[in-house]
mmCIF file of C-alpha atoms in Angstrom:
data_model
loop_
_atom_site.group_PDB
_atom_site.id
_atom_site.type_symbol
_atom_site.label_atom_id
_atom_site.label_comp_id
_atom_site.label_asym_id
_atom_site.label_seq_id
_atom_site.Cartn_x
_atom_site.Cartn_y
_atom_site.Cartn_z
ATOM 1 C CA UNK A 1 -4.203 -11.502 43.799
ATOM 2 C CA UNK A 2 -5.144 -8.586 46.204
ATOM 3 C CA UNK A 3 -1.390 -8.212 47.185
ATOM 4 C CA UNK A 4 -0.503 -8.203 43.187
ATOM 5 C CA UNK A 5 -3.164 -5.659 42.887
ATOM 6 C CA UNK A 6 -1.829 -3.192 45.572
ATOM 7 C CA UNK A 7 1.495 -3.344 44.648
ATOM 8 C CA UNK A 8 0.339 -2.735 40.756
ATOM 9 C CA UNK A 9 -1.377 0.231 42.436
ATOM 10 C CA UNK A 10 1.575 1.446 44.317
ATOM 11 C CA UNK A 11 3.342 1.380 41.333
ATOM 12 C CA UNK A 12 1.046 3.347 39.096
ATOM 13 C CA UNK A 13 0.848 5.723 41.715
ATOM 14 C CA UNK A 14 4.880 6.135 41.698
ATOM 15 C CA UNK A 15 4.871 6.037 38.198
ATOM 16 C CA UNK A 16 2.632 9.292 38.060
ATOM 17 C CA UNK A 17 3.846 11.280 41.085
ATOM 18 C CA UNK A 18 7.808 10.965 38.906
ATOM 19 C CA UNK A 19 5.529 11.883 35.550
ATOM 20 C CA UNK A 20 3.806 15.004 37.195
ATOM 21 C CA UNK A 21 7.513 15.856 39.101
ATOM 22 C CA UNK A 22 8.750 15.449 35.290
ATOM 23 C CA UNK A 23 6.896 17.889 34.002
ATOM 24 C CA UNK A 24 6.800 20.577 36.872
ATOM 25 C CA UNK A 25 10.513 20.702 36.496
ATOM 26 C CA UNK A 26 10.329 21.286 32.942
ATOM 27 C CA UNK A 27 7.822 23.441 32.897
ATOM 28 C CA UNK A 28 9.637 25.503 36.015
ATOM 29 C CA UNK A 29 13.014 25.358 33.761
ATOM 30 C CA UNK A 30 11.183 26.941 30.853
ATOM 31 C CA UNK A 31 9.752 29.612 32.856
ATOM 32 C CA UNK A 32 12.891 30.560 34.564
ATOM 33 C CA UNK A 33 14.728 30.412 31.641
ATOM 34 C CA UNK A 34 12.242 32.638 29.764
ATOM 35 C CA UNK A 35 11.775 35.035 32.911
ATOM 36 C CA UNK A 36 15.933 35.365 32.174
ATOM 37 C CA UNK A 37 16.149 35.921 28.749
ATOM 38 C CA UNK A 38 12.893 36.169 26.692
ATOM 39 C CA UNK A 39 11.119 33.202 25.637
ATOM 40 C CA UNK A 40 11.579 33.446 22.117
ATOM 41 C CA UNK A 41 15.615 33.056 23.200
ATOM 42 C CA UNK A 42 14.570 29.586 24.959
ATOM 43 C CA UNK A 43 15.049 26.519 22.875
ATOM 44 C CA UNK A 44 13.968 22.692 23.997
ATOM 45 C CA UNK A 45 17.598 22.370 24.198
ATOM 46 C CA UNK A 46 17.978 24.311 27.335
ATOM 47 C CA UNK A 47 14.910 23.529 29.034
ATOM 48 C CA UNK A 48 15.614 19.671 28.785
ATOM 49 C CA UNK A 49 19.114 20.636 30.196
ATOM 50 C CA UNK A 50 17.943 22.576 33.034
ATOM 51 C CA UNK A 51 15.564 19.954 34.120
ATOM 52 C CA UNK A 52 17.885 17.695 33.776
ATOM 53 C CA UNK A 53 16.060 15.734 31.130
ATOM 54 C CA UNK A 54 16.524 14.437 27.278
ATOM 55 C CA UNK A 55 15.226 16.381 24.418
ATOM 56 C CA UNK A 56 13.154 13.386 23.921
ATOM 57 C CA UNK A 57 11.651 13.533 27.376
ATOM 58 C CA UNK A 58 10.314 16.738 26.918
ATOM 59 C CA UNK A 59 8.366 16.206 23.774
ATOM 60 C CA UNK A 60 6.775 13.291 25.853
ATOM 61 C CA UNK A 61 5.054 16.015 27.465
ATOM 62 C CA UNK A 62 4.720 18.785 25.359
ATOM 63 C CA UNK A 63 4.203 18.860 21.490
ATOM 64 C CA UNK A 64 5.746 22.545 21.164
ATOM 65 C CA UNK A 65 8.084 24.479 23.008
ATOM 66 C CA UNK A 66 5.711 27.024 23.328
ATOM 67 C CA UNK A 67 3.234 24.665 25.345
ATOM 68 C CA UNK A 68 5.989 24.357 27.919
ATOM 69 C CA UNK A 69 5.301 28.141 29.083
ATOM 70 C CA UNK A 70 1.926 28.595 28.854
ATOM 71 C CA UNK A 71 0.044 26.473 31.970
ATOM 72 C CA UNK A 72 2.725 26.032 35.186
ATOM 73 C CA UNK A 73 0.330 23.051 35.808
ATOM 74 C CA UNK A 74 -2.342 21.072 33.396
ATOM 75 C CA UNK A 75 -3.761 19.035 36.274
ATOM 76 C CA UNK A 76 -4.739 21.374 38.401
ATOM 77 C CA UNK A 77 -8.094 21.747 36.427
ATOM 78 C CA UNK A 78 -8.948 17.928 36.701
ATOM 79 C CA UNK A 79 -8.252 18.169 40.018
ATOM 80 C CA UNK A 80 -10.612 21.072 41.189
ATOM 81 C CA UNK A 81 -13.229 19.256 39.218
ATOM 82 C CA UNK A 82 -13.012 16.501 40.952
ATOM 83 C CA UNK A 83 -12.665 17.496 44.588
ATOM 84 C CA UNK A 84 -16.048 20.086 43.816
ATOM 85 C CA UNK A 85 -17.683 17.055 42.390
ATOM 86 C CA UNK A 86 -16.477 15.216 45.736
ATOM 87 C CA UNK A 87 -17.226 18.002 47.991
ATOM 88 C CA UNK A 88 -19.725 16.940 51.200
ATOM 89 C CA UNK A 89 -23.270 16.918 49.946
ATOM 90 C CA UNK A 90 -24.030 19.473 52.374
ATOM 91 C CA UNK A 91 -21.823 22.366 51.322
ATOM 92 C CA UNK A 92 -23.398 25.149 48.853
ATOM 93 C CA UNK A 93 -21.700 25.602 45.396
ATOM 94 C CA UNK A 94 -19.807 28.334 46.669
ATOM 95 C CA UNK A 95 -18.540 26.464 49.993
ATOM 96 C CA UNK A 96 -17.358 23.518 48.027
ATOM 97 C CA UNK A 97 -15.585 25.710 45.341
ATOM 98 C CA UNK A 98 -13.877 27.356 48.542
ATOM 99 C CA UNK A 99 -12.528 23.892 49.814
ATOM 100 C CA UNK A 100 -11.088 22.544 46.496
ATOM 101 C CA UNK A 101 -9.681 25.920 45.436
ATOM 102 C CA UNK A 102 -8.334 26.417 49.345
ATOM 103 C CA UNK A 103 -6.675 22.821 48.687
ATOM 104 C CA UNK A 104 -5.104 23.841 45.691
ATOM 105 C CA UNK A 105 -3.437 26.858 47.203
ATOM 106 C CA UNK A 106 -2.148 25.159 50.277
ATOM 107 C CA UNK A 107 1.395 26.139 48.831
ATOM 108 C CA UNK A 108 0.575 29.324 47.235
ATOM 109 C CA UNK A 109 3.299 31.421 49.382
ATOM 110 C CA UNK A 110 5.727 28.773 48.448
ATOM 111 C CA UNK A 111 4.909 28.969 44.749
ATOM 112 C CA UNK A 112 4.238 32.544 44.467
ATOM 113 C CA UNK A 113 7.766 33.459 42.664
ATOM 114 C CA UNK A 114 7.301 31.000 40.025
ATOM 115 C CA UNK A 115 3.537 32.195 38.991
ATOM 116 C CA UNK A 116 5.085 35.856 39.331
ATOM 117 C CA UNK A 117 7.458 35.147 36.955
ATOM 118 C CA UNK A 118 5.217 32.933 34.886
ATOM 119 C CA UNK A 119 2.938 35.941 34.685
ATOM 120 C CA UNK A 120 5.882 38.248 33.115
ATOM 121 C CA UNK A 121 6.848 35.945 30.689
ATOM 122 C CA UNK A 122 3.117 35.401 29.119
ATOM 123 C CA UNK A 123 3.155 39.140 29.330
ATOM 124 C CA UNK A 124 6.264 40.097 27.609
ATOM 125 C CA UNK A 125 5.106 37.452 24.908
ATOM 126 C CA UNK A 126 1.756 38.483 23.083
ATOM 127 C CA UNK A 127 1.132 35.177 21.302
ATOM 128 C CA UNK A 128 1.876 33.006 24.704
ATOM 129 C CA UNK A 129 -0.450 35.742 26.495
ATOM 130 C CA UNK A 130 -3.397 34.777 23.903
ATOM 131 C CA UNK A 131 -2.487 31.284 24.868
ATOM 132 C CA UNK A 132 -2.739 31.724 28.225
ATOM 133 C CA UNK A 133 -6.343 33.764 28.290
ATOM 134 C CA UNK A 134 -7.207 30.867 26.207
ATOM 135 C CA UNK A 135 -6.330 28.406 28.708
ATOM 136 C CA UNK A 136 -7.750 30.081 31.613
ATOM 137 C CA UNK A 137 -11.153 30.280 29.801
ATOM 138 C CA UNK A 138 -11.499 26.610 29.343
ATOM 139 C CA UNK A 139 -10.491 26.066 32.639
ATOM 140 C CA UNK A 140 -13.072 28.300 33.749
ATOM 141 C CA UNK A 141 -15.674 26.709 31.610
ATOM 142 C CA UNK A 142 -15.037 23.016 32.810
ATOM 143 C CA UNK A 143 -15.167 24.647 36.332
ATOM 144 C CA UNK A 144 -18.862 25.654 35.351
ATOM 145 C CA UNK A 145 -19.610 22.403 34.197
ATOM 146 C CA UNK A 146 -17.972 20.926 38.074
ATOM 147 C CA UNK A 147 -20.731 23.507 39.212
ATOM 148 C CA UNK A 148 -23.372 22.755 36.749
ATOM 149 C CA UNK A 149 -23.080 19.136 37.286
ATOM 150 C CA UNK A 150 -22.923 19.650 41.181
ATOM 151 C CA UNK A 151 -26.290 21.406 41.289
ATOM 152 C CA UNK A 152 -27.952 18.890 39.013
ATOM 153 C CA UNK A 153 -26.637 16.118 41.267
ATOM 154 C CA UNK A 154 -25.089 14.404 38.247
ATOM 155 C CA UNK A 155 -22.689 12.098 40.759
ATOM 156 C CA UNK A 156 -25.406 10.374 41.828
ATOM 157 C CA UNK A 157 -24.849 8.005 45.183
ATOM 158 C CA UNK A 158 -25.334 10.162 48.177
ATOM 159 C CA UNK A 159 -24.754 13.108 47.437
ATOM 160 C CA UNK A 160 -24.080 15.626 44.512
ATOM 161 C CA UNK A 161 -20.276 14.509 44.210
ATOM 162 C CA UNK A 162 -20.262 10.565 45.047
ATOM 163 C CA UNK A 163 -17.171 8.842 44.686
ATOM 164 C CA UNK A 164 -14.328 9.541 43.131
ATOM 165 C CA UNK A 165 -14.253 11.068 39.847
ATOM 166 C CA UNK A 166 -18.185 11.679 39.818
ATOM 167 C CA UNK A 167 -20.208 13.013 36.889
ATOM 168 C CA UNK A 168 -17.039 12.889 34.685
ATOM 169 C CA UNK A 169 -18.764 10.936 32.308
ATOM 170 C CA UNK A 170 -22.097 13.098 32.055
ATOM 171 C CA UNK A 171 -21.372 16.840 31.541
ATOM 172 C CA UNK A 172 -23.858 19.670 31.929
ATOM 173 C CA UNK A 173 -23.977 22.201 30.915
ATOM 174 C CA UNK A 174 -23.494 25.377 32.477
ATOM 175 C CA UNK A 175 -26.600 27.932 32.684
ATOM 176 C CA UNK A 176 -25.926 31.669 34.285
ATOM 177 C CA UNK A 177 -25.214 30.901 38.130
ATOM 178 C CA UNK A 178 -22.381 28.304 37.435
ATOM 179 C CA UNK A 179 -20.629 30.071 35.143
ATOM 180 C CA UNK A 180 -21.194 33.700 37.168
ATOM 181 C CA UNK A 181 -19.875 31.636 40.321
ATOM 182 C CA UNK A 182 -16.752 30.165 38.092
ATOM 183 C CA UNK A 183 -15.513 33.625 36.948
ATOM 184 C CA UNK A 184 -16.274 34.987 40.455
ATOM 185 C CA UNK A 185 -14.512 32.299 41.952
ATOM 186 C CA UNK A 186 -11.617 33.100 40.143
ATOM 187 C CA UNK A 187 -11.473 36.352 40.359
ATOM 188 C CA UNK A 188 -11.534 36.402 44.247
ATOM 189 C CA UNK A 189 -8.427 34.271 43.586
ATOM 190 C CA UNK A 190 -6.305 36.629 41.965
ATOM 191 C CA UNK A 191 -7.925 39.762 44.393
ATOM 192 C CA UNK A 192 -6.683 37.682 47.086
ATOM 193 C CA UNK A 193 -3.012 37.195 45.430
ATOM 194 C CA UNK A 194 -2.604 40.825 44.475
ATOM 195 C CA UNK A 195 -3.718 41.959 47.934
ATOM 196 C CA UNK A 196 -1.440 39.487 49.620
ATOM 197 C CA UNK A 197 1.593 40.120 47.748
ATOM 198 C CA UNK A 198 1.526 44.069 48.789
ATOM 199 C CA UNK A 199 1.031 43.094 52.554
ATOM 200 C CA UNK A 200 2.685 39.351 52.938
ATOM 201 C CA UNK A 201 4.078 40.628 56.581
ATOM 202 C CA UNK A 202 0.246 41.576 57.540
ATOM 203 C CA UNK A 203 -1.267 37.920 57.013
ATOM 204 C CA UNK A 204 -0.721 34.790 55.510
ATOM 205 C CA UNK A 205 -2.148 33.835 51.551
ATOM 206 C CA UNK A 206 -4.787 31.328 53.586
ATOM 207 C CA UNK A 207 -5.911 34.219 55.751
ATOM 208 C CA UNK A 208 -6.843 36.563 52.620
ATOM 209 C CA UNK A 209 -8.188 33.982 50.672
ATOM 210 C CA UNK A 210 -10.468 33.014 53.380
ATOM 211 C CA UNK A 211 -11.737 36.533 54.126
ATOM 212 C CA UNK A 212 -12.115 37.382 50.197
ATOM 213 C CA UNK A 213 -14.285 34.500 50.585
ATOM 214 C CA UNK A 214 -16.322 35.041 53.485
ATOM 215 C CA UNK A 215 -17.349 38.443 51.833
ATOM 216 C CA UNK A 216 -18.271 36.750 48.814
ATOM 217 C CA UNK A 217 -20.716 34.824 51.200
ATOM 218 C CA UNK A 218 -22.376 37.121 53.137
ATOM 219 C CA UNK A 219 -23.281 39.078 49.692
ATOM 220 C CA UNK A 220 -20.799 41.598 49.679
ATOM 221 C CA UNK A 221 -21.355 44.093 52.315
ATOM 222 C CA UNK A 222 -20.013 47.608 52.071
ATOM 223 C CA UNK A 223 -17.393 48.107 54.739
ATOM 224 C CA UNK A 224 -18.339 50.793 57.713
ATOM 225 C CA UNK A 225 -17.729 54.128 56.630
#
């Protein structure tokens, strides 16, 4: 039974890694393919083709075309959640929020044309840029909640963030410091983008994003005159 149950696991793991590939090509193809020639130009047609999927793949993962342009990646919400709700007991709210974002961006550098590109097309497309703010905002609120349910130790176990997953079922909800530490958060993301992309031969993304973040920590100083 436990070797039946590992290789069920194995295979539900493979099964999601090809689902997630599935849909980061097609979502790739439709931003290229809208960075070339306007999105409104783009049909389902030529996204499936690029990806090298069937028309009926793609609605398997999108409802609309348009949904295929707006987020480059839908998980990466669930998973920030879940790794600040994991986070070591003894990291603050703004240390844990550091480690799962600093996860997420391992590959920024790598990734950087595609969001670049993903940014023009939203952009050049009012009713995909509403979209987009839209999207960002609830991400930003269920990263609140992450915090919110952090600080209320809503995991349980040993710590704020127990086990896998923790506090998903049991959402708080966010007062002033979780959301103010959300949007902060986030915007020390993009400060740390912009400022790398004018001076990539001066450091690496890691390197910014770390020091953005260590200034967020001690408070902000004002740099020597």
């Amino acid at each position: 039974m436990q070797l039946m149950s590992e290789k069920s696991a194995a295979a539900g793991g493979l099964r999601e890694r090809k689902k997630r590939a599935t849909r980061a090509a097609l979502t790739e193809a439709a931003v290229r393919l809208a960075a070339e020639h306007g999105a409104e130009k783009v049909t389902v047609e030529a996204i499936s083709a690029a990806a090298g999927v069937s028309v009926r793949t793609f609605f398997n993962y999108f409802d609309t075309r348009d949904d295929a342009f707006v987020v480059i990646d839908v998980d990466a919400g669930v998973r920030l959640r879940r790794a600040v709700l994991d986070a070591p007991a003894g990291l603050s709210p703004l240390e844990a929020l550091r480690e799962a974002m600093a996860a997420e961006l391992a590959e920024a550098e790598q990734h950087h044309e595609l969001w670049r590109l993903h940014a023009e097309v939203l952009h050049a497309s009012p009713h995909l840029l509403a979209r987009g703010v839209g999207a960002h905002m609830a991400a930003e609120a269920d990263l609140a909640e992450a915090i919110a349910e952090r600080l209320h130790g809503a995991g349980g176990g040993e710590g704020p963030g127990s086990g896998p997953g923790a506090g998903e079922g049991r959402r708080t909800a966010p007062g002033l410091y979780p959301r103010l530490l959300a949007s902060v958060a986030n915007a020390a993301v993009r400060t740390s983008m912009d400022h790398w992309s004018a001076h990539q031969e001066d450091a690496a993304f890691l390197d910014v994003f770390h020091e953005v973040f260590a200034l967020l920590a001690a408070g902000l100083p004002a740099p020597p005159a």
